[in-house]
């Protein structure tokens, strides 16, 4: 037996085909290894790009989460700020005087020197002082301690974003300005607390004062409108198409239509909104309501597709059991199938809303990129949204806006991650395997 | 004020529901058998009240603004609007509205103040009228619904009929959207072609849409030859696909066949993150990192590189499309029946040969469908090119040059103030029409391929 087998195998080894295969095997294996390494290289490329993307945005954005502040002891001079003249008054002069205390060599009568001195403070500093005094006029005549934001160039300097070694003419602030700032630093007047203004302020021309409040409120209203419209419409359409629609030409047409709508470029939806909602219906420009309406049209196909998948996943036995005990078709769907499909529907909706939150182009076309310094109080007021605010800031020339833009992106990504995490949580918690 | 009709509606709905349920209960406790359950009688009343009244309120609110404006504008003293263009008339309308809203700039003429007063008056009258109509309508419908309650009344069927029609309406909204897109684009595009000949738009080689707004303004004459714009889009999309297709396909091949499950479980979510990043973020990435890097590299090897190159925009767009292509290709490869895979391996193919010679060819239709969808995404993608590509249309296919794209032109032509009566604005709609047609054709084609292919193996 054994002999015969070994004889056979020896014969097989001598088989010319086997020989050829064996000889080619290493070449063929090399080819496979090559294919695999291409695959690994492709994955590394994609992951590397994501890493660079996030890395560059985090490394430029984290600066914006702190803001350089200057601590001042301000004597609210009744001669400059008379109580009966509020809210007018020489607030800037009072601040200049408070600064000049630390720089004995500077004569405030020299206007250039005075401007150079106060340029360390943000342009908004006088308004901070004004609001404080207006809300409590008894402060006039007292010395109050006030922490005001530093202006953008000095903020950059404090964060080490201005190279002190570069020749003076290539720098935005000259040596004298640096010396003045360093003196303030020696005096312990400079601090860099958490930049709450990033969330509590609306947009501003000055980077150190610009915040995201207007954009967050605008995005909130737009998403709310989007949800209120697209959620019921999407579920209604999906239930009809999945459970009730007869299989004929018309329902086919609707179905093809929905699939195509999901792939129409977003800028085309912006054109639709501009021509129809604003041009024909006369709805206000820049309003989150119009933005929400547009986003709803874009989100609806996503919700319809997700809802149909969720409805399909409910096993027929549930339907048959309900029908068997005498429920009507509507009672089966609304009483049994829909509640079971709800987790899937909600997951799809949240993912759809997350996409809508990041959508920019249609909002640009309906004018949600306006410069607005107060937060909207209703969905019909002018407002910006998070992504359009990012676009505006990315276009602004001031250096300080680069880190603000990255910080705004981080805020946006944080919202997206949260929404997707909620969706994943819902899916894993409530998804039922039948 | 706008909230009042909605509150009335809500109250009417609750009252109607409660009244009908009570009535139904009364019949049942009287010893009769109801045909429908009590709550169907309630729901019947609720739907009967809410659906027509809500429709009325929404239509009213949608039309109110333009009707009130029209009334105010036509009531202006004769003569003040003589000889003004439509843009200036719109401006006057906006000024009157802002005066009515309490934002007065400078000292407006007396007739404007009067018009603003009239505007407020009309608005208030319209508001009260709406409230009255909604109240009367809801009361009437509540009584009607109540009068229907009877032992043999088929309330359930009534409710089901109404909900079915509501659902049909929801499904038809998708059709309305498409019709709206087509109508808006066609309407404005036709207006554009009345001013600029179609042949010039489609075949002209010169794109300079900055036309003078005032007559005395010195500006370019305005040229609307869109070929360089289309060419720019094609260049950028080509660069994007040259990056996305190979990387996406190799990623899919590796993940589908060779990778251990653990790597797959890590890489897949990472690709999903890449797909979920908003495009405005990619655009910022392009101007913050990629464009400077490309320019620096170009300078170091002595090549002149423009500041906003097609390479930067297209490259970043390619990164955005990687997960799109890889997930489509992965699905297509997974859809190939197991028997083909096993058969090839049983014949002695290596896994690499099985992948390249059996699985991949079998999956080609699905992959092509995915790539076509990616093409349509690439030509429709807006934010990346708006931020990273140029504004000036050039006839060039050099990816190191600054080129523009269709979507860039649409956005730049429409940002700022827009009135619908100059060719500059209308040109954006003509470009939008081209974009819509191109993506529609590609999508229909791609979806058909994907669907047909799925049917073969299902």
PDB file of C-alpha atoms in Angstrom, chain A residues 28-29 32 35-36 38-40 42-43 45-47 49-50 52-53 56-57 60 232-233 236-237 239-240 244 253-254 257-261 263-265 267-269 271-272 274-276 279-281 285 297 300 328 330-331 334 358 360-361 364-365 369 387 390-391 394 402 405-406 409 412-413 416, chain B residues 40 62 156 160 163-164 167-168 170-171 173-175 177-178 180-181 184-185 187-188 243 247 250-251 254-255 258 267 270-271 274 276 278 280-281 284-285 288-289 319 322 348-353 356 380 382-383 386-387 407 410-411 414-416 418 420 429 432 435-436 439-440 443-444 447 451:
ATOM      1  CA  UNK A  28       2.073  33.810  -8.213  1.00  0.00           C
ATOM      2  CA  UNK A  29       2.481  34.222  -4.504  1.00  0.00           C
ATOM      3  CA  UNK A  32      -0.612  38.144  -4.269  1.00  0.00           C
ATOM      4  CA  UNK A  35      -1.756  43.011  -4.281  1.00  0.00           C
ATOM      5  CA  UNK A  36      -1.973  42.828  -0.513  1.00  0.00           C
ATOM      6  CA  UNK A  38      -1.111  47.766  -2.439  1.00  0.00           C
ATOM      7  CA  UNK A  39      -4.211  47.292  -0.311  1.00  0.00           C
ATOM      8  CA  UNK A  40      -2.333  48.046   2.885  1.00  0.00           C
ATOM      9  CA  UNK A  42      -4.155  52.352   0.184  1.00  0.00           C
ATOM     10  CA  UNK A  43      -5.568  51.935   3.687  1.00  0.00           C
ATOM     11  CA  UNK A  45      -2.929  56.495   2.769  1.00  0.00           C
ATOM     12  CA  UNK A  46      -6.586  57.005   3.669  1.00  0.00           C
ATOM     13  CA  UNK A  47      -5.919  56.750   7.392  1.00  0.00           C
ATOM     14  CA  UNK A  49      -4.930  61.649   5.363  1.00  0.00           C
ATOM     15  CA  UNK A  50      -7.600  61.497   8.059  1.00  0.00           C
ATOM     16  CA  UNK A  52      -3.307  64.822   8.937  1.00  0.00           C
ATOM     17  CA  UNK A  53      -6.743  66.381   8.517  1.00  0.00           C
ATOM     18  CA  UNK A  56      -3.827  69.982  11.464  1.00  0.00           C
ATOM     19  CA  UNK A  57      -7.242  71.205  12.559  1.00  0.00           C
ATOM     20  CA  UNK A  60      -4.390  75.067  14.822  1.00  0.00           C
ATOM     21  CA  UNK A 232     -43.255  63.078   9.454  1.00  0.00           C
ATOM     22  CA  UNK A 233     -43.088  63.436   5.686  1.00  0.00           C
ATOM     23  CA  UNK A 236     -45.358  58.816   5.867  1.00  0.00           C
ATOM     24  CA  UNK A 237     -43.851  58.377   2.440  1.00  0.00           C
ATOM     25  CA  UNK A 239     -44.819  53.591   5.128  1.00  0.00           C
ATOM     26  CA  UNK A 240     -46.911  54.206   2.056  1.00  0.00           C
ATOM     27  CA  UNK A 244     -49.526  50.177   1.053  1.00  0.00           C
ATOM     28  CA  UNK A 253     -41.860  56.471 -10.548  1.00  0.00           C
ATOM     29  CA  UNK A 254     -41.929  57.732  -6.964  1.00  0.00           C
ATOM     30  CA  UNK A 257     -37.536  59.771  -7.981  1.00  0.00           C
ATOM     31  CA  UNK A 258     -36.517  59.349  -4.359  1.00  0.00           C
ATOM     32  CA  UNK A 259     -33.336  57.492  -5.292  1.00  0.00           C
ATOM     33  CA  UNK A 260     -32.424  60.265  -7.708  1.00  0.00           C
ATOM     34  CA  UNK A 261     -33.197  63.028  -5.237  1.00  0.00           C
ATOM     35  CA  UNK A 263     -28.010  61.936  -5.414  1.00  0.00           C
ATOM     36  CA  UNK A 264     -28.843  65.441  -6.658  1.00  0.00           C
ATOM     37  CA  UNK A 265     -25.961  67.840  -5.812  1.00  0.00           C
ATOM     38  CA  UNK A 267     -26.050  73.192  -4.615  1.00  0.00           C
ATOM     39  CA  UNK A 268     -29.017  72.419  -6.876  1.00  0.00           C
ATOM     40  CA  UNK A 269     -31.257  72.306  -3.799  1.00  0.00           C
ATOM     41  CA  UNK A 271     -30.939  76.971  -6.445  1.00  0.00           C
ATOM     42  CA  UNK A 272     -34.401  75.505  -5.853  1.00  0.00           C
ATOM     43  CA  UNK A 274     -33.481  80.571  -3.963  1.00  0.00           C
ATOM     44  CA  UNK A 275     -35.849  80.527  -6.927  1.00  0.00           C
ATOM     45  CA  UNK A 276     -38.928  79.011  -5.277  1.00  0.00           C
ATOM     46  CA  UNK A 279     -38.087  84.307  -5.360  1.00  0.00           C
ATOM     47  CA  UNK A 280     -41.652  83.013  -5.773  1.00  0.00           C
ATOM     48  CA  UNK A 281     -42.993  82.670  -2.208  1.00  0.00           C
ATOM     49  CA  UNK A 285     -33.445  85.710   2.876  1.00  0.00           C
ATOM     50  CA  UNK A 297     -36.014  68.331   1.214  1.00  0.00           C
ATOM     51  CA  UNK A 300     -36.187  63.335   3.302  1.00  0.00           C
ATOM     52  CA  UNK A 328     -56.864  45.901  10.043  1.00  0.00           C
ATOM     53  CA  UNK A 330     -53.592  50.102   9.270  1.00  0.00           C
ATOM     54  CA  UNK A 331     -53.750  48.742  12.803  1.00  0.00           C
ATOM     55  CA  UNK A 334     -49.289  51.659  13.125  1.00  0.00           C
ATOM     56  CA  UNK A 358     -22.727  69.776   7.939  1.00  0.00           C
ATOM     57  CA  UNK A 360     -23.079  74.273   3.506  1.00  0.00           C
ATOM     58  CA  UNK A 361     -23.692  75.006  -0.162  1.00  0.00           C
ATOM     59  CA  UNK A 364     -24.780  79.882   1.116  1.00  0.00           C
ATOM     60  CA  UNK A 365     -27.177  80.340  -1.776  1.00  0.00           C
ATOM     61  CA  UNK A 369     -23.524  83.623   5.123  1.00  0.00           C
ATOM     62  CA  UNK A 387     -20.844  75.370   8.490  1.00  0.00           C
ATOM     63  CA  UNK A 390     -16.782  78.262   9.184  1.00  0.00           C
ATOM     64  CA  UNK A 391     -16.879  79.358   5.546  1.00  0.00           C
ATOM     65  CA  UNK A 394     -12.089  80.759   6.555  1.00  0.00           C
ATOM     66  CA  UNK A 402      -7.475  80.750  11.237  1.00  0.00           C
ATOM     67  CA  UNK A 405     -12.103  78.526  12.022  1.00  0.00           C
ATOM     68  CA  UNK A 406     -10.370  75.387  13.229  1.00  0.00           C
ATOM     69  CA  UNK A 409     -14.711  73.002  12.901  1.00  0.00           C
ATOM     70  CA  UNK A 412     -19.026  71.134  14.473  1.00  0.00           C
ATOM     71  CA  UNK A 413     -17.218  67.780  14.464  1.00  0.00           C
ATOM     72  CA  UNK A 416     -21.489  65.309  14.506  1.00  0.00           C
TER      73      UNK A 416
ATOM     74  CA  UNK B  40     -61.477  55.920  16.132  1.00  0.00           C
ATOM     75  CA  UNK B  62     -47.324  81.327   2.640  1.00  0.00           C
ATOM     76  CA  UNK B 156     -62.187  53.329  11.482  1.00  0.00           C
ATOM     77  CA  UNK B 160     -57.818  54.919   7.555  1.00  0.00           C
ATOM     78  CA  UNK B 163     -54.285  58.599   6.808  1.00  0.00           C
ATOM     79  CA  UNK B 164     -53.800  56.758   3.529  1.00  0.00           C
ATOM     80  CA  UNK B 167     -49.253  59.152   3.354  1.00  0.00           C
ATOM     81  CA  UNK B 168     -49.771  59.401  -0.393  1.00  0.00           C
ATOM     82  CA  UNK B 170     -45.995  62.550   1.810  1.00  0.00           C
ATOM     83  CA  UNK B 171     -44.775  60.276  -0.960  1.00  0.00           C
ATOM     84  CA  UNK B 173     -43.721  65.534  -1.906  1.00  0.00           C
ATOM     85  CA  UNK B 174     -40.646  63.825  -3.354  1.00  0.00           C
ATOM     86  CA  UNK B 175     -42.179  64.262  -6.814  1.00  0.00           C
ATOM     87  CA  UNK B 177     -39.393  68.473  -5.077  1.00  0.00           C
ATOM     88  CA  UNK B 178     -38.152  67.168  -8.402  1.00  0.00           C
ATOM     89  CA  UNK B 180     -39.873  72.205  -8.271  1.00  0.00           C
ATOM     90  CA  UNK B 181     -36.202  71.784  -9.146  1.00  0.00           C
ATOM     91  CA  UNK B 184     -37.206  76.613 -11.158  1.00  0.00           C
ATOM     92  CA  UNK B 185     -34.157  75.729 -13.245  1.00  0.00           C
ATOM     93  CA  UNK B 187     -37.853  78.924 -15.893  1.00  0.00           C
ATOM     94  CA  UNK B 188     -34.734  80.904 -14.996  1.00  0.00           C
ATOM     95  CA  UNK B 243      -6.754  59.458  -6.415  1.00  0.00           C
ATOM     96  CA  UNK B 247      -7.040  53.934  -3.333  1.00  0.00           C
ATOM     97  CA  UNK B 250      -7.326  48.572  -3.297  1.00  0.00           C
ATOM     98  CA  UNK B 251      -8.805  49.344   0.105  1.00  0.00           C
ATOM     99  CA  UNK B 254      -7.819  44.204   0.863  1.00  0.00           C
ATOM    100  CA  UNK B 255     -10.666  44.596   3.341  1.00  0.00           C
ATOM    101  CA  UNK B 258      -7.167  39.606   2.824  1.00  0.00           C
ATOM    102  CA  UNK B 267     -10.605  50.403   9.297  1.00  0.00           C
ATOM    103  CA  UNK B 270     -12.359  55.081  10.252  1.00  0.00           C
ATOM    104  CA  UNK B 271     -13.447  55.203   6.623  1.00  0.00           C
ATOM    105  CA  UNK B 274     -13.766  60.141   6.586  1.00  0.00           C
ATOM    106  CA  UNK B 276     -18.907  61.862   7.552  1.00  0.00           C
ATOM    107  CA  UNK B 278     -18.533  67.855   6.203  1.00  0.00           C
ATOM    108  CA  UNK B 280     -16.595  72.629   4.298  1.00  0.00           C
ATOM    109  CA  UNK B 281     -14.021  71.011   6.583  1.00  0.00           C
ATOM    110  CA  UNK B 284     -10.573  74.390   4.869  1.00  0.00           C
ATOM    111  CA  UNK B 285      -8.123  71.491   4.978  1.00  0.00           C
ATOM    112  CA  UNK B 288      -4.815  75.313   5.256  1.00  0.00           C
ATOM    113  CA  UNK B 289      -2.579  72.330   4.495  1.00  0.00           C
ATOM    114  CA  UNK B 319      -9.713  61.905  -0.309  1.00  0.00           C
ATOM    115  CA  UNK B 322     -12.212  57.237  -1.056  1.00  0.00           C
ATOM    116  CA  UNK B 348      -5.900  25.924  -7.271  1.00  0.00           C
ATOM    117  CA  UNK B 349      -5.930  29.679  -7.747  1.00  0.00           C
ATOM    118  CA  UNK B 350      -4.163  31.728  -5.140  1.00  0.00           C
ATOM    119  CA  UNK B 351      -6.381  34.136  -3.269  1.00  0.00           C
ATOM    120  CA  UNK B 352      -4.840  36.970  -5.244  1.00  0.00           C
ATOM    121  CA  UNK B 353      -5.674  35.306  -8.544  1.00  0.00           C
ATOM    122  CA  UNK B 356      -8.183  39.577  -9.649  1.00  0.00           C
ATOM    123  CA  UNK B 380     -21.635  68.345  -7.977  1.00  0.00           C
ATOM    124  CA  UNK B 382     -19.356  72.515  -4.026  1.00  0.00           C
ATOM    125  CA  UNK B 383     -17.593  73.589  -0.858  1.00  0.00           C
ATOM    126  CA  UNK B 386     -15.480  77.045  -3.744  1.00  0.00           C
ATOM    127  CA  UNK B 387     -12.795  77.308  -1.081  1.00  0.00           C
ATOM    128  CA  UNK B 407     -20.338  74.916  -8.751  1.00  0.00           C
ATOM    129  CA  UNK B 410     -22.929  79.158  -9.303  1.00  0.00           C
ATOM    130  CA  UNK B 411     -22.018  80.123  -5.756  1.00  0.00           C
ATOM    131  CA  UNK B 414     -25.360  84.156  -6.412  1.00  0.00           C
ATOM    132  CA  UNK B 415     -23.567  85.279  -3.252  1.00  0.00           C
ATOM    133  CA  UNK B 416     -24.230  88.870  -2.466  1.00  0.00           C
ATOM    134  CA  UNK B 418     -29.329  88.874  -6.260  1.00  0.00           C
ATOM    135  CA  UNK B 420     -33.686  87.823 -10.880  1.00  0.00           C
ATOM    136  CA  UNK B 429     -29.303  78.885 -13.014  1.00  0.00           C
ATOM    137  CA  UNK B 432     -27.236  74.681 -12.379  1.00  0.00           C
ATOM    138  CA  UNK B 435     -25.146  70.325 -13.543  1.00  0.00           C
ATOM    139  CA  UNK B 436     -28.575  68.862 -12.764  1.00  0.00           C
ATOM    140  CA  UNK B 439     -25.737  64.353 -12.589  1.00  0.00           C
ATOM    141  CA  UNK B 440     -29.234  63.077 -13.361  1.00  0.00           C
ATOM    142  CA  UNK B 443     -27.218  58.765 -11.586  1.00  0.00           C
ATOM    143  CA  UNK B 444     -29.991  57.110 -13.567  1.00  0.00           C
ATOM    144  CA  UNK B 447     -28.479  53.180 -10.395  1.00  0.00           C
ATOM    145  CA  UNK B 451     -29.786  47.420  -9.662  1.00  0.00           C
TER     146      UNK B 451
END
